[in-house]
Amino acid sequence: MDLERSTKTFTKKKSSHHSIKIITSVLLLLLILIFIQSQASPFYASSASESWAFFNKWKGLAFNTTDGHAFTENSSYISKLRDSVSFFPLKDLRFAKNAMEGNTWFMSSLNDTREANEAEYLYFPSEMSKGRLLCIKGNDMKDGTRNSYALAWPEALPHPAKFMEGLTFVSDTYYDYVNLWHGLCAMAPFVRWSIKNDCPRPTRWVLFHWGELRSKMGSWVQHLMEASFGEVKIEGLEEGDRPYCFEKAVVMRHNEGSMGKEEKLQVSDLLRCKTRRFCGIDPSGKGREVDERGEPIIKLTLLMRSGSRSFKNATAVIDIFARECANVDGCMLKVAQSEDLNFCDQVRVMTNTDVVASPHGAQLTNMLFMDRNSSVMEFFPKGWFELAGIGQYAHHWMADQSGMNHQGSWWEPLEKKECPSPQHDLECFNFYKDGKVGHNETHFAEWARTVLNQVKARKMADAIKTSVNKPLPYSTACGC
């Protein structure tokens, strides 16, 4: 009788053990099928949360079996998951003609996270990626289709992946990271994302232009980011054939276009405050200075440039502004040559400027460092008004998003087209693009007089309304 009970018990245990093995095998098979299906169409985010929850539920069962056959790191299943990771070109040529019209050729199968008035972004790992990490392979600087990306489970990174700890900022821009204006537009979304997410700092940056790797930023742009985030380490992905998989990654690929005005103002305030601190500039009392007669000080800066779009007769322009400044009590004129100023010199000059007058060009991006409500006057060579398109209004937009008053522009009249191909606007514009700027003494004098008097009136009104010790409304911008 005892023997019979013992035999039944043994048979029952054996059957139970066998059943557990079968159930585990079935679950693992389901897991692999789900994973393969997601890899075949890996980046559709509409059911991401459901898929990720389903994976987590069954992953727990599969990875925590108790029958002595645990699903270990070195198992054949992990190897299959690794081998099934699919890489896709960073640059999708299907969108080459409309990369700026709602689609993107960079990581084209991924859908951005969109929030009202915020920069569009991708974050890894997240529900959007079903918990997978971003992996990038390739360091081609001429053809973005030769660089590639994939998503992989943290437990099953592709061979021979290099795991990159910390937070990585990944950027792709249609323009570049050298020009001051273009670089700022590409970097601003990262600053905004950081503000909104308790101010994390990246361990490294990975930069692309049309999917082509870039190894550096322009000096001005890099100093600006160092002021906000500390050391800027740009990852070169030296081992081009080796996947680099990032523990955490934020990807920006649309510049700042979707950001709201208030969000852009917050970014500008933070950058202004951080950069002044970075350069050791104390703005205490800034904007409320008076002369010996109690007249508000108005600091006018002519920010000059050399070469293309410089003034044809810089001396004549300086004389006009000097004369008008001398006619306004409290006005002080400074002439600065942008090429002669290092980064912190530019910050210092613009911190101490109420009105900047300058030809159109990247140097005007320095308006970022002026106090809010400062004034900007801009000058263009002939041909720009008629042929340049909306790009000529870049500094109008920047003034608006950084809290400045763009006081208008002066375009040298074109009169008649002198370009070799007057019937082709683009070719004709390229003929005029880098021309020098003329001047109109009567117009410049009246314009300068009007702006200076407006600034003086505003400063006098502010002095009445604001006590000396009352902080400016954006003085806490360095809080991040």
mmCIF file of C-alpha atoms in Angstrom, residues 123-134 154 246-249:
data_model
loop_
_atom_site.group_PDB
_atom_site.id
_atom_site.type_symbol
_atom_site.label_atom_id
_atom_site.label_comp_id
_atom_site.label_asym_id
_atom_site.label_seq_id
_atom_site.Cartn_x
_atom_site.Cartn_y
_atom_site.Cartn_z
ATOM 1 C CA TYR A 123 13.092 59.112 -25.273
ATOM 2 C CA PHE A 124 14.646 55.679 -24.708
ATOM 3 C CA PRO A 125 13.784 53.456 -22.950
ATOM 4 C CA SER A 126 10.079 54.254 -22.718
ATOM 5 C CA GLU A 127 6.665 52.831 -23.508
ATOM 6 C CA MET A 128 7.123 54.206 -27.017
ATOM 7 C CA SER A 129 10.159 51.935 -27.455
ATOM 8 C CA LYS A 130 8.537 49.085 -25.467
ATOM 9 C CA GLY A 131 11.369 49.342 -22.966
ATOM 10 C CA ARG A 132 14.089 48.945 -25.556
ATOM 11 C CA LEU A 133 17.308 50.956 -25.736
ATOM 12 C CA LEU A 134 18.488 52.994 -28.697
ATOM 13 C CA PRO A 154 18.640 45.741 -22.267
ATOM 14 C CA PHE A 246 22.644 54.019 -24.736
ATOM 15 C CA GLU A 247 21.347 53.468 -21.225
ATOM 16 C CA LYS A 248 19.153 56.580 -21.628
ATOM 17 C CA ALA A 249 18.808 58.764 -24.694
#
